[in-house]
Amino acid sequence: MAGSSIFFFLFFFFFLLLSAPARAQDPPPPADDAQAVRARVEYPKLVKFVPAPYPEAARKEKREGVVFLSVDIDDTGKVTAVKVVRSVAPDLDEAAVAAVTQFEFTPAKLDGKPIAVTVPLSYPFKLKDAATGAPAADTNGKPPADEPPPDSYTPDPVPPRRDFPGRITGTLWRFGQRTRVTDSTVVVASTEELPEVGRVQKRVFGGDDGTFNVKNLPPGEYEVIVEAPGFFVQRKTVTVADGPRSVEYFLKATGEPIYITIITGRALAREVTRYAVRLEEILNIPGTQGDALRSIQNMPGVARAPFGLGLIVVRGSAPRDTRIFFEGFEIPQLFHFFGLTSVINSDLLSKIEFVPGNFSARYGRAMGGIIDVSVRKAKTDGWHGYLDIDLWDTAALLEGPVGKGGIALSVRRSYIDSVLRLIPGIELAPVYYDYQAMFDYPILGGDFKLMSFGADDRIMFLEKDETPYITISHKLTAQYRKRFGEDRLFASAGVALFNLSFLNDDQTFRLSLETQQAEWRMEYLHQFNSTLSATAGFDGNFARGLFSLSTRFGGNREGSDEGDINNPFGDKKFEFDGYILANSFFTEANWHPDKRWTFIPGLRLDLLRVGETEVAMLDPRLTVRYCVKPDKLSINAGVGLYSQEMEIQEVYQDFLGNPRLTSNKSLHTTLGTTIKPLPAVSIESAVFYKHLFDLVTASDRVLMIQGEQVRENLRNQGYGRVYGLELLLKKESDALCPPFLGMNKCFGWLSYTLSRSERKESDQIDWHVFTFDQTHILTAIFSGQWRNGWQAGFRFRLSTGIPLTPFIGGIYDSDSNRYQGIQGALNSERLPLFHQLDIRVDKKFEFQRWSLTAYIDIQNVYYNKATEFIDYNFNYTKRRTIEGLPIFPSFGVKGEF
Amino acid sequence: MHTKLQIAMPIVMAIVFLFNANCGDDFRPAGQLVDDEAQVLGIRAEPPEVGGGDTLTVDSLVHWPQGEAHYLWFLCIPTNLEQVQSCVKSQIGDALPPPCEGAMATLCTAGTDPTFTWTAPPIPLPEGVTEVFFFVQQVLSSSPDVWAACEKAIRNNLPTADCLISLKTVTFSNREIKNLNPLISHFVVNEAIATPGEAVVVTAGEKASFNVVIDHAGLDELTDESTSTNFIFMDMDFFTTCGTLDRYDEQWYCEMALDGTREITCVADDDEEAPNNIKPRKDWTGECVVHAVLRDNLGGITWLTQELSFM
């Protein structure tokens, strides 16, 4: 190159960021997983290259290195900003930035339309004199694998003068994982002057299937150099004769931040606040035992559940007010017993989205928040799997291609009971398993997915091997999604059963619930023009539940009614065969008249029949977004009505219910901002106010209905109000880490919620704090990786203790020989402040075709004796505190291929 | 369906509580009676089920270690589907309710002695109704004027250290054969039959073991052919003044053979067939009392007290 003795080796590669920006425009159901988005993206191509002059001082001092850059390219292909992600030296950084700023590209396109993007780019500085001679081959004839980028290449490869049959084909695998490496650059250079053609050098790009093919090579010895973002350069010497030569490369990851292309300037989420998490980050959050879904409990607005139970308490709402969707279907339970682990294998997930309030009209029948969990597609680049063994359970996963599609099977089985048997005094232990099976296949230009998943939880008496408590759930779903240009269709249907039974030790008390359920959903998104799109659809479910509660002491008398709740004596049997039929219709528009304003109005109508009670719920909603500075600062506001039907058993008079009930309602208002001071740093804040009304609460009134006294039992008479502030400071995984730690990438977040949740069950009761109210909730998480496979992190949590209602005395009931506790003022006390530190250390050992990860996860490192519960003596005259977990270690190993 | 979680979570919470129930400082079991705390161990209505014109006698088993206990009894008939706990509270007026004599009020004062008797008025039950329930409320105090001392506690339904409130349900029915209280035959102490009312001498400093024998004559639930089953579960609770017991409660299972012999057998739970052991407090000598209180599941109750002399 003129004016320079250097030769550069430049590469940039593109991966789409799977998280918020990529999926922001169109939240599920059409799962914008990486592959799907990728297929729609046309990447920018370099059309004008400007070489960076080698700084004279660096040349004299023989300083070399690769400057890693982040380049913003606008929708015309012009470079608008260049940032140094990893510095070499100020003078080299400056030269690289100055050169790259003058680059020109073809614009990136999404669905054919130019878009702005941010791409990673590395600019190497290598002195030509230092490049004399390729790195020496080792004694096996193989060059060292872990080397910096190659020194230099002839800028204009010499074309062969005639055709040769020789060629080199190869496949690129990720070392230790056997996944195919895409977006590679392969350079083949003869190691010496060849007869007739002289020196030969060719460069090709690897395919999406991880293969490459270099043709037309004269016989001779070649050095094959493989470059791929995120991997060490590999060199191999290959001798080519008159024919093809096949090679395999296993590329070791550098551990550098994953190269990503951030698509910017797209429409943002429909909701005011939507927290999305990247799975590669949250899988190793301390205290979660590698369970991605448990990370939800670290999000802003989510209160800590007592005992660490898997209850999700969102913005001061009851756990039952938040709906949890898995692939668009509600799941009856997210966690196995005690929140030990989730019922879904975290490795199958593609994303977790959490909307604490003001959610889209696409979802309804909930007054709290929404958690939407999606699964990825099965891998199709070969058979993969793993075996994960820890202290509590073992999980296995196997997945691979089937025709044009893929299949994945996952099973987990606990053996916590065997561990607990070793601890004296433990009589009960949980036993659980879960499974997921999925099959993806492209059909008629769309994606079809068939899924089955389920879980089985049992409590076992260790000495008797009896299981008094069992829950079983199974679900089968089918879904289809397809794009028609910019329009999208999603349709799904599923059937499920959920059974629960409880039988006491003497078999005198039996409780059972058997439910069957069918669900459906269909929606269509139509893009009218560049500023307006709309979604319309319907969903619904039919659920039938047979509930039975019976006692068997052998003492019913003539004339006794075992269904009479007022009869304190004799055997009891309560049953109801109830059902819910729900048909819901929704529509939502997305209108952004200019680059700053976005309006998202929505309307949802839910028509329900709960037992013999009919309910109609009409919920209008609106979200408005004002973009103050594109990609830097936006202000969002939302208001909407959110209705939730009563529980099924609440409408059955014989089951202490009231068939005259109607729905619970809440009005959500949120004002939020999103600030992105740096590409990988975001600050999200929200203030919210929620007004709840028509809440179903207990009533002791006795009504006269058709001349008979009837207990009212329940009534829509309760109120609630919740207000607060949420703050999330988040740093995504990248190389900007504290230098003294020596990490090559790290991530972390600081989440704080200040809130107050109050209830007023009736006009006779004063406002009081809600049972799950927590004034302060603080979570700090940090985790980082080193190049040698080590990873370590911590999680610190601090939260106000939950309220509790004290017992101030007890009345002796001679019929049962029990004291009936008399409660004091409702929620007038609180448990002490909770705080806990958890740490986690992982070490990954990589072998050519598989890898092994070992970890230890320690909860409550400094042993804070947190009070989780207040217990009373038999006559409520004394009380004591029940503490939560002591120092709680968990460790395991995971081998994957 | 939200139902699933709503039902499952309380059960899970209960199980979690069980896991942690042995954490923290232990409480004194209810069956371990102490010298500085009064306690009601049972209220008995004899018979537990009455019809119109039947006379009822009510007494109680009370541990009152210091001073003298004074009694105040109420009878309360629910008028508005009230439950046992709220019956008196919801009907109490400005003054002490009228006595339960003559014209029957729905809330009346049944007496101020350790026992009281009352004759049920001949009230016909509505057609199709076999039984109704009314409630006995006992208030105990060290003060001779219980009403004056405990009026606030009664109105608030909130007991205090000197105003103990206890409840008992009584069945009013038009059945010909009514439920009877169960009966305890005798104690077996150190494998020897103890004569009711007589103290048994045991060795000081050593454990004493005992069993209780149920009198099958009190098992009308099995002999009454109107019942639909040939078995019944009963609860036996133990109380002692001088130490600790291996078990403070047992569940008993009584069954009548259907082979024509109609023979009745009663056994405690499988795990509890072994004799119960009483371990006196260190250096305990002298009298010790063990109460056995037996309840059927229809409101019947009885008790038997056995005195032990540690010498």
PDB file of N, CA and C in Angstrom, chain A residues 324-358:
ATOM      1  N   ILE A 324     -47.593 -16.487  33.791  1.00  0.00           N
ATOM      2  CA  ILE A 324     -46.324 -16.967  33.259  1.00  0.00           C
ATOM      3  C   ILE A 324     -46.619 -17.777  31.997  1.00  0.00           C
ATOM      4  N   PHE A 325     -46.045 -17.330  30.904  1.00  0.00           N
ATOM      5  CA  PHE A 325     -46.296 -17.987  29.633  1.00  0.00           C
ATOM      6  C   PHE A 325     -45.038 -18.704  29.161  1.00  0.00           C
ATOM      7  N   PHE A 326     -45.254 -19.856  28.661  1.00  0.00           N
ATOM      8  CA  PHE A 326     -44.167 -20.620  28.067  1.00  0.00           C
ATOM      9  C   PHE A 326     -44.575 -20.917  26.635  1.00  0.00           C
ATOM     10  N   GLU A 327     -43.878 -20.291  25.712  1.00  0.00           N
ATOM     11  CA  GLU A 327     -44.238 -20.405  24.302  1.00  0.00           C
ATOM     12  C   GLU A 327     -45.699 -19.993  24.081  1.00  0.00           C
ATOM     13  N   GLY A 328     -46.127 -18.978  24.773  1.00  0.00           N
ATOM     14  CA  GLY A 328     -47.469 -18.467  24.584  1.00  0.00           C
ATOM     15  C   GLY A 328     -48.537 -19.170  25.385  1.00  0.00           C
ATOM     16  N   PHE A 329     -48.176 -20.225  26.105  1.00  0.00           N
ATOM     17  CA  PHE A 329     -49.153 -20.949  26.907  1.00  0.00           C
ATOM     18  C   PHE A 329     -48.847 -20.777  28.381  1.00  0.00           C
ATOM     19  N   GLU A 330     -49.894 -20.620  29.140  1.00  0.00           N
ATOM     20  CA  GLU A 330     -49.681 -20.467  30.576  1.00  0.00           C
ATOM     21  C   GLU A 330     -49.255 -21.794  31.169  1.00  0.00           C
ATOM     22  N   ILE A 331     -48.321 -21.727  32.087  1.00  0.00           N
ATOM     23  CA  ILE A 331     -47.903 -22.954  32.758  1.00  0.00           C
ATOM     24  C   ILE A 331     -48.322 -22.881  34.223  1.00  0.00           C
ATOM     25  N   PRO A 332     -48.774 -24.006  34.756  1.00  0.00           N
ATOM     26  CA  PRO A 332     -49.326 -23.990  36.115  1.00  0.00           C
ATOM     27  C   PRO A 332     -48.276 -23.739  37.180  1.00  0.00           C
ATOM     28  N   GLN A 333     -47.062 -24.150  36.937  1.00  0.00           N
ATOM     29  CA  GLN A 333     -46.032 -23.907  37.932  1.00  0.00           C
ATOM     30  C   GLN A 333     -44.711 -23.678  37.224  1.00  0.00           C
ATOM     31  N   LEU A 334     -43.992 -22.695  37.705  1.00  0.00           N
ATOM     32  CA  LEU A 334     -42.720 -22.359  37.082  1.00  0.00           C
ATOM     33  C   LEU A 334     -41.566 -23.111  37.736  1.00  0.00           C
ATOM     34  N   PHE A 335     -41.744 -23.442  39.010  1.00  0.00           N
ATOM     35  CA  PHE A 335     -40.640 -24.051  39.748  1.00  0.00           C
ATOM     36  C   PHE A 335     -41.062 -25.367  40.390  1.00  0.00           C
ATOM     37  N   HIS A 336     -40.092 -26.211  40.561  1.00  0.00           N
ATOM     38  CA  HIS A 336     -40.303 -27.369  41.409  1.00  0.00           C
ATOM     39  C   HIS A 336     -40.376 -26.897  42.860  1.00  0.00           C
ATOM     40  N   PHE A 337     -40.618 -27.826  43.751  1.00  0.00           N
ATOM     41  CA  PHE A 337     -40.823 -27.486  45.146  1.00  0.00           C
ATOM     42  C   PHE A 337     -39.830 -26.474  45.675  1.00  0.00           C
ATOM     43  N   PHE A 338     -40.325 -25.549  46.454  1.00  0.00           N
ATOM     44  CA  PHE A 338     -39.507 -24.581  47.174  1.00  0.00           C
ATOM     45  C   PHE A 338     -38.708 -23.695  46.220  1.00  0.00           C
ATOM     46  N   GLY A 339     -39.059 -23.669  44.970  1.00  0.00           N
ATOM     47  CA  GLY A 339     -38.290 -22.874  44.037  1.00  0.00           C
ATOM     48  C   GLY A 339     -36.898 -23.421  43.815  1.00  0.00           C
ATOM     49  N   LEU A 340     -36.722 -24.716  44.058  1.00  0.00           N
ATOM     50  CA  LEU A 340     -35.398 -25.326  43.912  1.00  0.00           C
ATOM     51  C   LEU A 340     -34.842 -25.101  42.521  1.00  0.00           C
ATOM     52  N   THR A 341     -35.662 -25.396  41.559  1.00  0.00           N
ATOM     53  CA  THR A 341     -35.241 -25.228  40.173  1.00  0.00           C
ATOM     54  C   THR A 341     -36.494 -25.115  39.323  1.00  0.00           C
ATOM     55  N   SER A 342     -36.346 -24.519  38.153  1.00  0.00           N
ATOM     56  CA  SER A 342     -37.532 -24.339  37.326  1.00  0.00           C
ATOM     57  C   SER A 342     -37.893 -25.643  36.635  1.00  0.00           C
ATOM     58  N   VAL A 343     -39.104 -25.704  36.112  1.00  0.00           N
ATOM     59  CA  VAL A 343     -39.570 -26.941  35.492  1.00  0.00           C
ATOM     60  C   VAL A 343     -39.151 -27.028  34.029  1.00  0.00           C
ATOM     61  N   ILE A 344     -38.468 -26.017  33.536  1.00  0.00           N
ATOM     62  CA  ILE A 344     -38.024 -25.996  32.143  1.00  0.00           C
ATOM     63  C   ILE A 344     -36.494 -25.940  32.115  1.00  0.00           C
ATOM     64  N   ASN A 345     -35.921 -26.742  31.274  1.00  0.00           N
ATOM     65  CA  ASN A 345     -34.471 -26.753  31.124  1.00  0.00           C
ATOM     66  C   ASN A 345     -33.992 -25.402  30.578  1.00  0.00           C
ATOM     67  N   SER A 346     -33.139 -24.749  31.322  1.00  0.00           N
ATOM     68  CA  SER A 346     -32.685 -23.411  30.924  1.00  0.00           C
ATOM     69  C   SER A 346     -31.949 -23.417  29.593  1.00  0.00           C
ATOM     70  N   ASP A 347     -31.296 -24.507  29.267  1.00  0.00           N
ATOM     71  CA  ASP A 347     -30.522 -24.547  28.024  1.00  0.00           C
ATOM     72  C   ASP A 347     -31.395 -24.569  26.786  1.00  0.00           C
ATOM     73  N   LEU A 348     -32.673 -24.816  26.951  1.00  0.00           N
ATOM     74  CA  LEU A 348     -33.562 -24.812  25.797  1.00  0.00           C
ATOM     75  C   LEU A 348     -34.171 -23.443  25.536  1.00  0.00           C
ATOM     76  N   LEU A 349     -33.948 -22.521  26.440  1.00  0.00           N
ATOM     77  CA  LEU A 349     -34.619 -21.234  26.315  1.00  0.00           C
ATOM     78  C   LEU A 349     -33.906 -20.347  25.304  1.00  0.00           C
ATOM     79  N   SER A 350     -34.679 -19.507  24.673  1.00  0.00           N
ATOM     80  CA  SER A 350     -34.068 -18.518  23.793  1.00  0.00           C
ATOM     81  C   SER A 350     -34.165 -17.134  24.409  1.00  0.00           C
ATOM     82  N   LYS A 351     -35.198 -16.908  25.197  1.00  0.00           N
ATOM     83  CA  LYS A 351     -35.302 -15.591  25.818  1.00  0.00           C
ATOM     84  C   LYS A 351     -36.300 -15.629  26.963  1.00  0.00           C
ATOM     85  N   ILE A 352     -36.116 -14.705  27.849  1.00  0.00           N
ATOM     86  CA  ILE A 352     -37.055 -14.505  28.954  1.00  0.00           C
ATOM     87  C   ILE A 352     -37.380 -13.025  28.976  1.00  0.00           C
ATOM     88  N   GLU A 353     -38.636 -12.733  28.903  1.00  0.00           N
ATOM     89  CA  GLU A 353     -39.028 -11.336  28.948  1.00  0.00           C
ATOM     90  C   GLU A 353     -39.984 -11.134  30.104  1.00  0.00           C
ATOM     91  N   PHE A 354     -39.752 -10.054  30.788  1.00  0.00           N
ATOM     92  CA  PHE A 354     -40.526  -9.784  31.982  1.00  0.00           C
ATOM     93  C   PHE A 354     -41.107  -8.382  31.876  1.00  0.00           C
ATOM     94  N   VAL A 355     -42.415  -8.304  31.926  1.00  0.00           N
ATOM     95  CA  VAL A 355     -43.093  -7.013  31.852  1.00  0.00           C
ATOM     96  C   VAL A 355     -43.842  -6.818  33.166  1.00  0.00           C
ATOM     97  N   PRO A 356     -43.355  -5.932  34.017  1.00  0.00           N
ATOM     98  CA  PRO A 356     -43.966  -5.816  35.350  1.00  0.00           C
ATOM     99  C   PRO A 356     -45.298  -5.085  35.374  1.00  0.00           C
ATOM    100  N   GLY A 357     -45.653  -4.425  34.288  1.00  0.00           N
ATOM    101  CA  GLY A 357     -46.936  -3.727  34.277  1.00  0.00           C
ATOM    102  C   GLY A 357     -47.157  -3.097  32.923  1.00  0.00           C
ATOM    103  N   ASN A 358     -48.378  -2.578  32.698  1.00  0.00           N
ATOM    104  CA  ASN A 358     -48.712  -1.943  31.420  1.00  0.00           C
ATOM    105  C   ASN A 358     -48.312  -2.815  30.236  1.00  0.00           C
TER     106      ASN A 358
END
